[in-house]
Coordinates of C-alpha atoms in Angstrom, one line a residue:
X277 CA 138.9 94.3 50.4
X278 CA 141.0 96.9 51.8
X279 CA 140.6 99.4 50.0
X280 CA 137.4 100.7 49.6
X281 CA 137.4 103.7 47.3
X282 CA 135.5 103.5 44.1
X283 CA 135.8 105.8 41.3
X284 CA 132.4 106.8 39.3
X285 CA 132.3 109.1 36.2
X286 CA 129.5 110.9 35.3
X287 CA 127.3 109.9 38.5
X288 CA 124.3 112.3 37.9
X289 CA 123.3 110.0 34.9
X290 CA 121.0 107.2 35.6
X291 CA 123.6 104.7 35.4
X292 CA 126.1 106.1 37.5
X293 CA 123.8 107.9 40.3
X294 CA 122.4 104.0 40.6
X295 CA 126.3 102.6 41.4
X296 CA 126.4 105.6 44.0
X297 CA 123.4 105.5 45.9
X298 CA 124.7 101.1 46.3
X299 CA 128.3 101.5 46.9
X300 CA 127.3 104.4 49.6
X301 CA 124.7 102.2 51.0
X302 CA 127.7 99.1 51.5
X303 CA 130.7 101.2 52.9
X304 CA 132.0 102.1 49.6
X305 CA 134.2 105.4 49.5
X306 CA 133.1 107.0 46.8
X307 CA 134.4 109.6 44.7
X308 CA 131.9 110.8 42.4
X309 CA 132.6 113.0 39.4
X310 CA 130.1 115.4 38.2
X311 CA 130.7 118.0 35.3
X312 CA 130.1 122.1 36.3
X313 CA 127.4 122.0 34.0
X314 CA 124.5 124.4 36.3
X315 CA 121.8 121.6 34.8
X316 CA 124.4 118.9 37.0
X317 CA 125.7 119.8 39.7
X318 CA 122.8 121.6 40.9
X319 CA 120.1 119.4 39.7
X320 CA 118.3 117.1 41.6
X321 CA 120.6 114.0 41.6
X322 CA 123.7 116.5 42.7
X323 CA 122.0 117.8 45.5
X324 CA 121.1 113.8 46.6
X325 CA 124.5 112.8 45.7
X326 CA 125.7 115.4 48.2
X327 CA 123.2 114.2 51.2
X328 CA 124.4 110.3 50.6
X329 CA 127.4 109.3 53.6
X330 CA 130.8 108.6 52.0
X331 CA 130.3 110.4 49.0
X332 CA 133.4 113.5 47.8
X333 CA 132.1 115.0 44.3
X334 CA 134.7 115.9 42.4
X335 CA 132.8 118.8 40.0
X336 CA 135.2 119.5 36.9
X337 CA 135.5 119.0 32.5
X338 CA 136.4 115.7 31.7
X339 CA 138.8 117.5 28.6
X340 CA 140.5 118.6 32.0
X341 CA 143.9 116.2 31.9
X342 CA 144.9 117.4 35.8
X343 CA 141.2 116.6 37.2
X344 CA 141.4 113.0 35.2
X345 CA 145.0 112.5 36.5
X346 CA 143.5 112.8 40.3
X347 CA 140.3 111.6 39.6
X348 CA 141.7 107.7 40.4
X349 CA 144.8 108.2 42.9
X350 CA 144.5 106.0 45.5
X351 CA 141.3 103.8 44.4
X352 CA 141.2 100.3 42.8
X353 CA 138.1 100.7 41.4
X354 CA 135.9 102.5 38.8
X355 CA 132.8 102.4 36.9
X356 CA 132.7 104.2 33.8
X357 CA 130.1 105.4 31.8
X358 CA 130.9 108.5 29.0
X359 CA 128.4 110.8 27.6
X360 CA 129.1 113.0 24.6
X361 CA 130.7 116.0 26.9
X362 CA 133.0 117.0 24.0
X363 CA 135.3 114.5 22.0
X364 CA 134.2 111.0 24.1
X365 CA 136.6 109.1 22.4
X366 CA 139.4 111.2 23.1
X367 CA 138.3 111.6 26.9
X368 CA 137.7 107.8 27.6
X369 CA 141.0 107.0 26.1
X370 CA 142.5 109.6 28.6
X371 CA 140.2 108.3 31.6
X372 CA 141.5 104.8 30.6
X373 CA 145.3 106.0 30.7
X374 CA 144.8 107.8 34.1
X375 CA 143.2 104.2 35.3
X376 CA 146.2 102.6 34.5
X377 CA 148.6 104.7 36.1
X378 CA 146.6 104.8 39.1
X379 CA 147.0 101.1 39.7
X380 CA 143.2 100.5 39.1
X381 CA 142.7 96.5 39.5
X382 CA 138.8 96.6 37.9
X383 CA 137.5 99.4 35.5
X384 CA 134.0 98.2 34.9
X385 CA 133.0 100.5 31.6
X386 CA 130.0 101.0 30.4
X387 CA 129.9 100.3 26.8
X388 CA 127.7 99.4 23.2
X389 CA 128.4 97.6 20.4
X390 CA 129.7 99.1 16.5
X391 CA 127.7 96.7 14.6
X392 CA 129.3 98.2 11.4
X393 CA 131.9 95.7 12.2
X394 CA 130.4 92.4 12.3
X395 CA 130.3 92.2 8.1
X396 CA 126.6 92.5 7.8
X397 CA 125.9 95.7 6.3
X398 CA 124.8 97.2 9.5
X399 CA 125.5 101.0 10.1
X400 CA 127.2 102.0 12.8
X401 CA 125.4 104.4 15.8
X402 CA 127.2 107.4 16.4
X403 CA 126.5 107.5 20.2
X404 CA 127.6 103.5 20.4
X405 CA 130.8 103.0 18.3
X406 CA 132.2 105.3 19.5
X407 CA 132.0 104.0 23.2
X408 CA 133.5 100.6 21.3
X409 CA 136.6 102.3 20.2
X410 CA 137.1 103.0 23.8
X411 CA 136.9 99.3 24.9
X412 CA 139.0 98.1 22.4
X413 CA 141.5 100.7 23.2
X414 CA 141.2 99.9 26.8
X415 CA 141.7 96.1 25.9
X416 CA 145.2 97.4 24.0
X417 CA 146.5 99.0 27.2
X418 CA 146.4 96.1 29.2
X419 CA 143.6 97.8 31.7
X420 CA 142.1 95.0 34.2
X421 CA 138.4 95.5 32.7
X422 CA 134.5 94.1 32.6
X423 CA 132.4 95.9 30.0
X424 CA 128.5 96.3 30.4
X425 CA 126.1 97.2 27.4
X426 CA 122.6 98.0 28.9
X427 CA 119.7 97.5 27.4
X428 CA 117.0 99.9 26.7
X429 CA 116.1 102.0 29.8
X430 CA 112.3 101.2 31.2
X431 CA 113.5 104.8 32.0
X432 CA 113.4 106.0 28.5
X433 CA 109.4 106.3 28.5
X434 CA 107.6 109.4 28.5
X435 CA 104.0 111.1 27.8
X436 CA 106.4 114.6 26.0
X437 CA 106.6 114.3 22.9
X438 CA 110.4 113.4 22.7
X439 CA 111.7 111.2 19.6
X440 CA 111.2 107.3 20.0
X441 CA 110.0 106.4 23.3
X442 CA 106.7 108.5 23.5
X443 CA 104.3 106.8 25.1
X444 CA 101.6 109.3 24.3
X445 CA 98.5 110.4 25.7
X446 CA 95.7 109.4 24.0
X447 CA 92.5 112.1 23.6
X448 CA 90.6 108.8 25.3
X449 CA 93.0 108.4 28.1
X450 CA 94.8 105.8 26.3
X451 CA 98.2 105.7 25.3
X452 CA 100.2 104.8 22.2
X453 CA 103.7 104.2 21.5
X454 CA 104.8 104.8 17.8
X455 CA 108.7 103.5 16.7
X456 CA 110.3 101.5 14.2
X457 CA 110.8 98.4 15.7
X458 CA 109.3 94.8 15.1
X459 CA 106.3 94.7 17.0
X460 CA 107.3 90.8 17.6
X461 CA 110.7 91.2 17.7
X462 CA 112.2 91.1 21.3
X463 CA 114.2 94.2 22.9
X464 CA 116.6 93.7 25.9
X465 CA 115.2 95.8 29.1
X466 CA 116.5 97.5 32.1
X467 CA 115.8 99.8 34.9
X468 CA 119.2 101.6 35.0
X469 CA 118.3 103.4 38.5
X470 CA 116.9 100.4 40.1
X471 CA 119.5 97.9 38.6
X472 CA 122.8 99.3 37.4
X473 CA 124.1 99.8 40.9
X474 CA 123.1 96.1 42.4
X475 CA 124.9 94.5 39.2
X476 CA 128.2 96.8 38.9
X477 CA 128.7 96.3 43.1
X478 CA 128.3 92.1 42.6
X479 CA 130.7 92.6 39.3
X480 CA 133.2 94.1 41.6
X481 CA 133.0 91.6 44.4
X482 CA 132.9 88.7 42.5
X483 CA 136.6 90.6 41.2
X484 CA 138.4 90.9 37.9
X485 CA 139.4 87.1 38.0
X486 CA 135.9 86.5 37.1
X487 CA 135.1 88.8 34.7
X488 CA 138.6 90.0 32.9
X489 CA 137.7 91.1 29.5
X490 CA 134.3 90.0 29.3
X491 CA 131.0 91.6 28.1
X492 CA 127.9 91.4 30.1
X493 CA 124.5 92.0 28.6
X494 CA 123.3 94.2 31.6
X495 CA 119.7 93.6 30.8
X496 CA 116.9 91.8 32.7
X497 CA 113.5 91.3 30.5
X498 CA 113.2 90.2 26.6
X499 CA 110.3 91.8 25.7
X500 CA 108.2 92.6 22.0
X501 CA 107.2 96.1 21.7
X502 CA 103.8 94.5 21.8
X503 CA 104.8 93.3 25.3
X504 CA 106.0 96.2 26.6
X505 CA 102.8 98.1 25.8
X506 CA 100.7 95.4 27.4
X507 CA 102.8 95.6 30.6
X508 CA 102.4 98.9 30.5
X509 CA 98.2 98.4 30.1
X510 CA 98.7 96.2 33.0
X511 CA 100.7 98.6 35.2
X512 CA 98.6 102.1 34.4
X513 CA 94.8 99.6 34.1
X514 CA 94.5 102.0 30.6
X515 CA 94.8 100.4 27.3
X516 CA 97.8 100.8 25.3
X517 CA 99.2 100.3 21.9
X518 CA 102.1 99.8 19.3
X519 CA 102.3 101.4 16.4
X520 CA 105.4 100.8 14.0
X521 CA 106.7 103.8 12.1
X522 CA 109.1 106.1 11.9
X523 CA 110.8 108.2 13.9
X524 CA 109.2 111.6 14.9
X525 CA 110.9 114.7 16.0
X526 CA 108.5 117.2 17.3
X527 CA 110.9 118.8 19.8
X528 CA 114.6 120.3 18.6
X529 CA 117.2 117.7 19.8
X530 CA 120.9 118.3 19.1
X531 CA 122.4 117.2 15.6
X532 CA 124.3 114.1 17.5
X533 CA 121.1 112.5 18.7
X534 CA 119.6 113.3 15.4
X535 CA 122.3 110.9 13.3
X536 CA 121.8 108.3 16.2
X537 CA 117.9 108.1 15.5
X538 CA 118.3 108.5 11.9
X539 CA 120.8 105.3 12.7
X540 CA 118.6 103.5 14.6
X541 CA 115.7 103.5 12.0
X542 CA 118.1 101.6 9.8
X543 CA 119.7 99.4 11.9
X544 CA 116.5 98.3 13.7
X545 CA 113.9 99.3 11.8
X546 CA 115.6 97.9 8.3
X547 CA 117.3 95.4 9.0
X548 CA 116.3 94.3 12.7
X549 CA 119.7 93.8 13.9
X550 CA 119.6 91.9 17.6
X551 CA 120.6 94.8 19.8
X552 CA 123.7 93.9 21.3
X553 CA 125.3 92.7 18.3
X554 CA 125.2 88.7 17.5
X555 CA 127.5 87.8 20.1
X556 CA 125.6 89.0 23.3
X557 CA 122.8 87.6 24.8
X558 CA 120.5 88.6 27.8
X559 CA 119.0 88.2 30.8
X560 CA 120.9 85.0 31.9
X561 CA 124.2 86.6 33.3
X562 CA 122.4 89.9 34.4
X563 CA 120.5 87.4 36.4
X564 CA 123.6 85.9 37.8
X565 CA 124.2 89.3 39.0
X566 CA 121.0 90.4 40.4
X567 CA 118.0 88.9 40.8
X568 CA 115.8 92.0 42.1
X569 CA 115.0 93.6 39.0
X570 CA 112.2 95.8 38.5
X571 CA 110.6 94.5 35.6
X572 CA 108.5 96.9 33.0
X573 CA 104.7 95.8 34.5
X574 CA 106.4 97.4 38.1
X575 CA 108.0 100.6 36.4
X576 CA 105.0 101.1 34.6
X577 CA 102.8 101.3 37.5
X578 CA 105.3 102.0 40.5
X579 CA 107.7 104.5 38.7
X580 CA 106.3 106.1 35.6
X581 CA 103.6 107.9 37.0
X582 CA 106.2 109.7 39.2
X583 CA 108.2 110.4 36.8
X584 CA 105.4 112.4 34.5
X585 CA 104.8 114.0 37.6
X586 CA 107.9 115.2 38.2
X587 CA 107.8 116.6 34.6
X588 CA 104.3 118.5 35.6
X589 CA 101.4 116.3 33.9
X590 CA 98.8 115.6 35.8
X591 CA 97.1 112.5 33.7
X592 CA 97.4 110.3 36.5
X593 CA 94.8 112.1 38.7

């Protein structure tokens, strides 16, 4: 591989900060994209981002057409993943244009399903479809592509009372974890920091030829809601529970997130749609990828106790 520069979009997110800190670590030259949002570039990941070797941020709007027409002169490679920064379709077609002009032989992009379209009477997730939009558009340009949908982040789980993934704190120093899924029904799993980058960096050395078109269920662990709360008992020694029910928003949460959840309670909840759509299956070819995964027992006690930390509860002591 001669050239070694590899483009990454929104690389505070947990997705794309794990694809940075790997490439860095293997020679990659980075060139790392961060928005001039105060909470990015001088949070936390930003400021590691900027102490990693071969790293340039390039800070900037992603509705900026001149910083997306540099952003991938001279590199061969990207990774991809869009938040809602403004119209995402819009900007992920235009990221996908400036790819192709570039001469960018593997666009890995981070996408989800639009299960509105398989004929089932499935809604569609705001926050998903419209991240499939951009892959099929991508696909009608001719862009050499592989397209991840990650599972659920292990990352996702907090003691705060924020919608869905509350694991909370129990007056007996147990927890419980109230949402609207199956309790039998198995989820798809991942530790975006741990394994996002170790996957994305075998995707691009095993090269387009491979993985043209295709759609990789980036997750590592099937696991029940039941089982994820008894991993978690495992990983903390406290007991801890599922409830199903619905959704709960205790906290104010922007009106985009709000339609997603309210979607999710359907989709899920209602009809318990498989996650990825019928058509995608994990862990076997995340496991092709990488086999080091940090599995929900490990997060559990390694990780989420740092985490809370972090976010100034003091349970753990």
């Amino acid at each position: 591989m001669t050239n070694r520069t590899l483009v990454i979009v929104n690389t505070t997110g947990r997705q794309g900060a794990s694809v940075a800190r790997v490439a860095s670590a293997v020679g990659y030259n980075v060139r790392a994209h961060i928005t001039t949002k105060l909470s990015e570039k001088d949070g936390l990941v930003a400021k590691e981002l900027r102490e990693l070797k071969n790293i340039e941020l390039v800070e900037g709007s992603l509705e900026d057409h001149q910083l997306i027409s540099r952003l991938f002169v001279g590199a061969q490679r990207a990774f991809i993943n869009t938040i809602s920064w403004g119209d995402e379709v819009a900007i992920g077609k235009a990221l996908a244009d400036a790819a192709k002009k570039a001469g960018v032989q593997h666009y890995v992009y981070s996408s989800m399903p639009d299960h509105a379209v398989f004929g089932r009477g499935w809604p569609s997730l705001p926050l998903w479809s419209c991240k499939f939009t951009v892959e099929n558009y991508i696909r009608q340009i001719g862009l050499p592509a592989t397209f991840v949908y990650t599972g659920i982040y292990n990352n996702n789980f907090t003691s705060l009372p924020y919608p869905l993934f509350c694991m909370k704190l129990q007056s007996h120093g147990s927890f419980e974890w109230t949402a609207p899924f199956h309790p039998d029904k198995p989820l798809p799993w991942l530790d975006a920091e741990h394994d996002v980058g170790p996957a994305v960096l075998q995707i691009l050395k095993d090269g387009i030829r491979q993985w043209s078109g295709h759609r990789i269920g980036l997750a590592y662990q099937l696991l029940t809601p039941r089982q994820v709360c008894a991993a978690f008992a495992r990983g903390l020694q406290r007991p801890c529970s599922y409830k199903r029910g619905p959704i709960t928003v205790e906290v104010p949460i922007p009106s985009g997130y709000r339609s997603q959840l309210e979607g999710i309670e359907v989709l899920f909840g209602k009809h318990e749609a498989p996650y990825f759509g019928p058509d995608i299956e994990a862990p076997d070819e995340a496991l092709q990828l990488w086999e080091g995964y940090r599995g929900m027992e490990e997060y559990a006690r390694e990780v989420f106790p740092l985490e809370e930390a972090a976010n100034g509860l003091t349970w753990m002591h």
